[in-house]
XYZ file of C-alpha atoms in Angstrom:
391
model
C 5.154 -32.159 7.185
C 6.560 -28.535 7.005
C 3.489 -27.132 8.863
C 3.064 -29.587 11.693
C 4.425 -26.899 13.891
C 1.063 -25.244 13.919
C -1.102 -28.185 15.059
C -2.462 -27.842 18.589
C -1.653 -30.394 21.265
C -3.886 -33.337 21.650
C -7.024 -32.434 23.784
C -8.217 -35.402 26.308
C -11.841 -34.348 25.317
C -13.359 -34.849 21.876
C -13.039 -31.238 20.753
C -12.820 -29.676 17.080
C -9.268 -28.506 16.180
C -10.529 -24.880 16.317
C -11.859 -25.339 19.839
C -8.591 -26.950 20.942
C -6.488 -23.950 19.619
C -8.777 -21.603 21.374
C -8.498 -23.496 24.521
C -4.595 -23.203 24.045
C -4.972 -19.483 23.757
C -6.787 -19.158 26.760
C -4.268 -21.330 28.721
C -1.371 -19.207 27.344
C -2.918 -15.970 28.245
C -3.616 -17.136 31.728
C -0.506 -19.050 32.498
C 2.813 -17.446 33.829
C 2.655 -15.335 36.849
C 5.291 -13.074 35.405
C 2.824 -11.522 33.144
C 1.069 -9.963 36.272
C 4.348 -8.505 37.506
C 4.900 -6.438 34.313
C 5.037 -2.787 34.341
C 1.791 -0.854 34.152
C 3.493 1.379 31.731
C 3.746 -1.357 29.177
C 1.212 -0.406 26.526
C 0.161 -4.073 25.660
C -0.145 -5.295 29.189
C -3.664 -5.238 30.959
C -4.113 -5.430 34.596
C -4.872 -8.613 36.136
C -8.282 -10.116 35.231
C -8.848 -7.299 32.688
C -9.027 -7.211 29.127
C -5.868 -6.504 27.173
C -5.078 -2.835 26.451
C -4.878 -1.733 22.893
C -2.668 0.408 20.788
C -5.345 1.177 17.954
C -9.053 0.753 18.463
C -11.174 -1.256 16.081
C -12.186 1.804 14.274
C -8.717 2.967 13.913
C -8.242 5.534 16.612
C -4.827 5.698 18.230
C -5.364 4.790 21.963
C -1.646 5.680 22.859
C -1.467 8.858 24.955
C 1.891 10.601 25.768
C 2.995 12.062 29.296
C 0.234 14.181 30.618
C 1.192 17.675 31.315
C -0.650 20.346 33.391
C -0.777 23.966 33.554
C 1.788 26.084 31.620
C 3.350 23.235 29.847
C -0.094 22.148 28.209
C -0.623 25.816 27.189
C 2.787 26.123 25.628
C 2.455 22.983 23.729
C -0.853 24.151 22.249
C 0.719 27.523 21.402
C 3.572 25.786 19.481
C 1.514 23.809 17.428
C -1.743 25.966 16.811
C -2.758 24.334 13.636
C -2.500 20.909 14.839
C -4.391 21.824 18.122
C -7.091 23.496 16.060
C -7.593 20.558 13.879
C -7.830 18.168 16.636
C -10.665 19.846 18.166
C -14.075 18.363 17.984
C -16.453 20.027 15.914
C -18.542 21.566 18.639
C -15.522 23.125 20.120
C -14.220 24.210 16.656
C -17.518 26.111 16.018
C -17.411 27.585 19.317
C -13.848 28.908 18.673
C -15.039 30.144 15.267
C -17.520 32.234 16.781
C -15.508 33.261 19.980
C -12.549 34.429 17.797
C -14.613 36.769 15.549
C -16.447 38.130 18.635
C -13.165 38.782 20.475
C -11.752 40.322 17.338
C -14.794 42.790 17.208
C -14.656 43.543 20.832
C -10.955 44.221 20.793
C -11.269 46.805 17.889
C -14.375 48.219 19.415
C -12.402 49.090 22.409
C -9.653 50.597 20.322
C -12.028 52.747 18.340
C -13.848 53.990 21.422
C -10.481 54.781 23.114
C -9.478 56.608 19.803
C -12.794 58.706 19.818
C -12.229 59.405 23.701
C -8.651 60.483 23.160
C -9.682 62.525 20.343
C -12.566 64.157 22.121
C -15.241 62.962 19.762
C -17.702 61.438 22.353
C -18.516 64.943 23.771
C -19.069 66.903 20.649
C -21.998 67.279 17.991
C -20.998 65.386 15.028
C -23.278 67.210 12.966
C -21.827 70.486 14.019
C -18.352 69.912 15.280
C -16.389 72.878 16.692
C -14.189 74.907 14.612
C -10.785 73.211 14.309
C -11.892 69.994 15.453
C -11.279 67.066 13.480
C -13.390 63.866 13.786
C -11.602 60.719 13.332
C -14.800 58.501 12.892
C -18.131 60.125 12.058
C -21.017 59.341 14.400
C -18.886 57.093 16.859
C -20.411 58.566 20.178
C -20.344 55.568 22.482
C -19.061 52.017 22.805
C -22.084 50.677 21.074
C -21.459 52.695 18.024
C -17.641 51.721 18.245
C -18.564 48.145 18.132
C -20.919 48.526 15.377
C -18.210 50.252 13.374
C -15.916 47.548 13.976
C -18.306 45.013 12.922
C -19.136 46.959 9.782
C -15.430 47.487 8.867
C -14.648 43.701 9.332
C -17.604 42.534 7.355
C -17.266 45.452 4.778
C -21.251 45.936 5.188
C -20.678 49.865 4.852
C -24.119 51.367 5.839
C -22.805 54.704 5.189
C -23.601 56.416 8.403
C -20.158 55.992 10.108
C -16.923 56.333 8.123
C -13.193 57.297 9.143
C -11.886 60.723 8.353
C -9.073 60.886 5.955
C -7.753 63.805 7.995
C -7.022 61.648 11.056
C -4.123 59.505 10.372
C -4.569 57.476 13.484
C -7.980 56.445 12.352
C -6.548 55.240 8.909
C -3.606 53.317 10.572
C -6.049 51.573 13.062
C -8.467 50.766 10.037
C -5.497 49.106 7.970
C -4.582 47.080 11.199
C -7.914 45.655 11.814
C -8.316 44.960 8.168
C -5.071 43.012 7.899
C -5.605 40.974 11.077
C -9.319 40.287 10.120
C -8.177 38.943 6.675
C -5.520 36.761 8.439
C -8.251 35.347 10.886
C -10.538 34.703 8.008
C -7.923 32.835 6.143
C -7.057 30.854 9.106
C -10.432 29.888 9.942
C -11.493 29.026 6.323
C -8.286 26.764 5.952
C -9.038 25.051 9.137
C -12.508 24.260 8.164
C -11.538 22.953 4.581
C -8.794 20.806 6.295
C -11.304 19.457 8.823
C -13.740 18.602 6.177
C -11.146 16.981 3.746
C -9.327 14.855 6.238
C -8.859 11.441 4.838
C -9.952 9.219 7.806
C -13.269 10.873 7.783
C -13.947 10.006 4.234
C -13.382 6.233 5.115
C -16.579 5.482 7.082
C -17.744 3.139 4.062
C -14.471 1.235 4.281
C -15.130 -1.644 6.778
C -12.598 -4.182 8.037
C -13.871 -7.717 9.354
C -14.309 -7.673 13.187
C -12.404 -11.033 13.419
C -9.351 -12.248 11.591
C -9.340 -16.027 10.731
C -6.666 -18.842 10.488
C -7.454 -21.607 8.047
C -5.633 -23.674 5.360
C -5.514 -22.224 1.759
C -3.998 -24.368 -0.908
C -2.324 -26.529 1.675
C -0.641 -23.539 3.605
C -2.026 -22.278 6.968
C -2.794 -18.595 6.549
C -4.035 -15.819 8.611
C -6.777 -13.824 6.797
C -8.972 -10.742 7.139
C -11.448 -9.042 4.894
C -12.136 -5.644 3.975
C -15.360 -4.339 2.248
C -16.064 -0.977 0.380
C -19.372 0.312 0.900
C -18.615 3.765 -0.722
C -20.590 4.728 -3.725
C -17.432 5.460 -5.604
C -14.637 2.777 -6.594
C -11.030 3.061 -5.130
C -7.882 2.397 -6.926
C -4.423 1.299 -5.947
C -5.366 -0.323 -2.714
C -2.301 -1.031 -0.613
C -2.388 -3.015 2.685
C 0.375 -3.173 5.233
C 0.505 -4.519 8.856
C 2.759 -4.279 11.799
C 2.882 -6.888 14.630
C 3.286 -5.057 18.097
C 4.739 -7.800 20.586
C 5.514 -7.190 24.186
C 8.853 -8.906 25.066
C 9.800 -10.216 28.614
C 12.054 -7.127 29.093
C 8.926 -4.834 28.889
C 9.872 -3.479 25.487
C 7.526 -3.132 22.721
C 8.864 -4.973 19.510
C 7.692 -3.949 16.132
C 7.795 -6.364 13.028
C 6.413 -5.573 9.486
C 4.205 -8.380 7.902
C 3.297 -8.871 4.246
C -0.329 -9.545 3.368
C -1.211 -10.530 -0.151
C -4.315 -10.634 -2.399
C -4.663 -13.640 -4.735
C -1.954 -13.600 -7.357
C -1.038 -9.828 -6.914
C 1.502 -10.481 -4.347
C 2.613 -7.143 -2.815
C 1.480 -5.158 -5.375
C -1.425 -2.799 -4.898
C -5.100 -3.872 -5.952
C -5.886 -1.816 -9.021
C -9.621 -1.629 -8.421
C -11.505 -1.908 -4.863
C -15.070 -3.082 -5.812
C -15.980 -6.358 -4.159
C -14.794 -7.394 -0.760
C -11.172 -8.273 -0.704
C -9.604 -10.962 1.497
C -6.140 -10.536 2.469
C -3.841 -13.282 3.801
C -0.381 -13.903 5.402
C 1.069 -17.452 5.194
C 1.917 -18.796 8.474
C 5.500 -20.336 7.622
C 7.891 -21.226 10.170
C 9.867 -18.025 9.391
C 6.716 -15.891 9.973
C 6.934 -13.541 12.918
C 3.232 -14.716 13.951
C 4.616 -18.203 14.309
C 6.331 -17.308 17.695
C 3.304 -15.572 19.036
C 0.246 -17.693 17.879
C -0.771 -20.669 20.130
C 0.226 -23.084 21.182
C 3.822 -21.767 20.892
C 3.330 -18.178 21.755
C 3.012 -16.916 25.356
C 3.429 -13.110 24.873
C 0.904 -10.403 24.482
C 0.620 -8.891 20.910
C -1.450 -6.776 18.578
C -1.698 -6.904 14.909
C -2.224 -3.232 13.464
C -3.515 -3.318 9.819
C -3.133 -0.270 7.641
C -4.960 0.428 4.496
C -4.276 3.142 1.811
C -6.189 3.951 -1.367
C -7.131 6.682 -3.445
C -10.350 7.888 -5.213
C -10.713 7.165 -9.114
C -10.801 10.569 -10.769
C -9.895 13.041 -8.026
C -6.952 11.269 -6.540
C -8.061 11.792 -2.970
C -6.291 9.971 -0.460
C -8.251 7.422 1.983
C -6.468 5.936 4.978
C -8.156 3.347 7.354
C -6.638 1.064 9.906
C -7.751 -1.333 12.541
C -6.018 -4.107 14.928
C -6.615 -7.357 16.057
C -5.845 -8.780 19.400
C -5.222 -12.675 20.040
C -8.725 -13.264 21.166
C -10.150 -11.659 18.048
C -8.482 -14.322 15.821
C -10.696 -17.443 15.050
C -8.919 -20.577 14.459
C -10.371 -23.325 12.055
C -12.665 -20.832 10.411
C -12.551 -19.177 6.992
C -14.625 -16.420 5.471
C -17.967 -17.213 3.547
C -18.241 -16.416 -0.166
C -19.438 -12.769 -0.825
C -23.292 -12.533 -0.712
C -25.444 -10.502 -3.139
C -26.784 -7.251 -1.698
C -29.692 -5.877 -3.828
C -28.780 -2.225 -3.971
C -26.777 -0.849 -1.069
C -26.618 -2.246 2.354
C -29.596 -0.930 4.382
C -28.258 -1.781 7.962
C -25.360 -3.214 9.916
C -26.937 -6.862 9.483
C -26.565 -6.510 5.589
C -23.078 -5.314 6.047
C -21.946 -8.024 8.338
C -22.970 -10.687 5.789
C -19.599 -10.013 4.025
C -17.901 -11.166 7.143
C -19.596 -14.267 7.933
C -17.335 -17.324 8.711
C -17.776 -21.006 8.704
C -15.715 -24.003 9.783
C -12.774 -24.903 7.885
C -10.449 -27.610 9.476
C -6.836 -26.927 9.764
C -4.077 -28.852 8.103
C -6.616 -31.024 5.977
C -5.612 -31.728 2.494
C -7.084 -29.527 0.077
C -9.650 -31.177 -1.991
C -10.788 -28.139 -4.001
C -8.994 -26.702 -7.054
C -8.975 -23.240 -5.476
C -9.967 -22.878 -1.777
C -9.477 -19.005 -2.002
C -12.624 -16.886 -1.559
C -12.384 -15.762 -5.098
C -15.866 -16.487 -6.512
C -18.401 -13.974 -5.641
C -21.544 -12.344 -7.318
C -21.422 -8.431 -7.275
C -24.325 -6.233 -8.346
C -23.389 -2.724 -9.317
C -25.823 -0.020 -8.676
C -28.724 -2.629 -8.668
C -28.195 -3.414 -12.491
C -27.367 -6.731 -13.553
C -24.893 -9.280 -12.049
C -21.195 -9.905 -13.034
C -19.697 -13.177 -11.853
C -16.017 -13.197 -11.089
C -13.836 -15.919 -10.261
């Protein structure tokens, strides 16, 4: 049989096929002293007696960090990419930076207005009855507090009417123009950063969930690796495309990357036109598949399967991006996903959501006795109104 390569070796005890392969996985990961001698810089290599390190977390965050620089190099890198640095900040630091940037702007021009009033001699004269021949630059700026208030009113265009610049003082008009220009640039930058922060694709994807575990089972006589994706968003998604990359650590401490194709029912590599019910993507484990060299009992190397999902929102065209990863111990052998369950209305808690990812035993390499073993039959309730049965 063409798929006999995937059968686990016979076990001396009476264990199920799934248990035998899990034992083979454990033995493969624990054998070989050369793994303990690998370089610590290898991204997939864990320390002895520790869990394998990840490239991508389960919720899609990249865990790879570049070289750590300190001091001047860090600040120079942040200044070269101010926009990227600003967007990468957490919300609490972003709000703090928002408030701090405006306060510094007002303080800077308060000092400049105060110095202008001091240089022009406006601090020691009576602004209601100035000496003959004395031209006031800013009316009623008699101290630093008044200068700060004038800088604040100028930036926010409050205009209470008490303080105003004198058109006969060219320096005041030039400083006023400079403050307005810099203030408008600062407001545009802050506003754009907040909009970009709100509209980031991965922040809108909290309702798109991947199954915590991938499974290996037989589908129509072919052994396949499968994972499931669930859409809990209140709006449907279109043009759903899934891709995957296998990151494998080789013996020479290099990280090898291989693209994998996952298909959905009869669509092949084409995007799914509508994402409503849970979707189960599969990859045939043929002898030519890159996974055939890393899955037990053949595989001995550390690997990580990173899955990428891209979709767009119907109507607006907004992009959605989500990713996750699967380590060797997060792949269940001899199990398959249960059929989609009916949820009355929306999922109320995580327990309801996890019903989409339930699995049950499914022996490997057993002749198919069903007309279609794919998990295609499901019952979906849309907005709590009626049931649509899809096969």
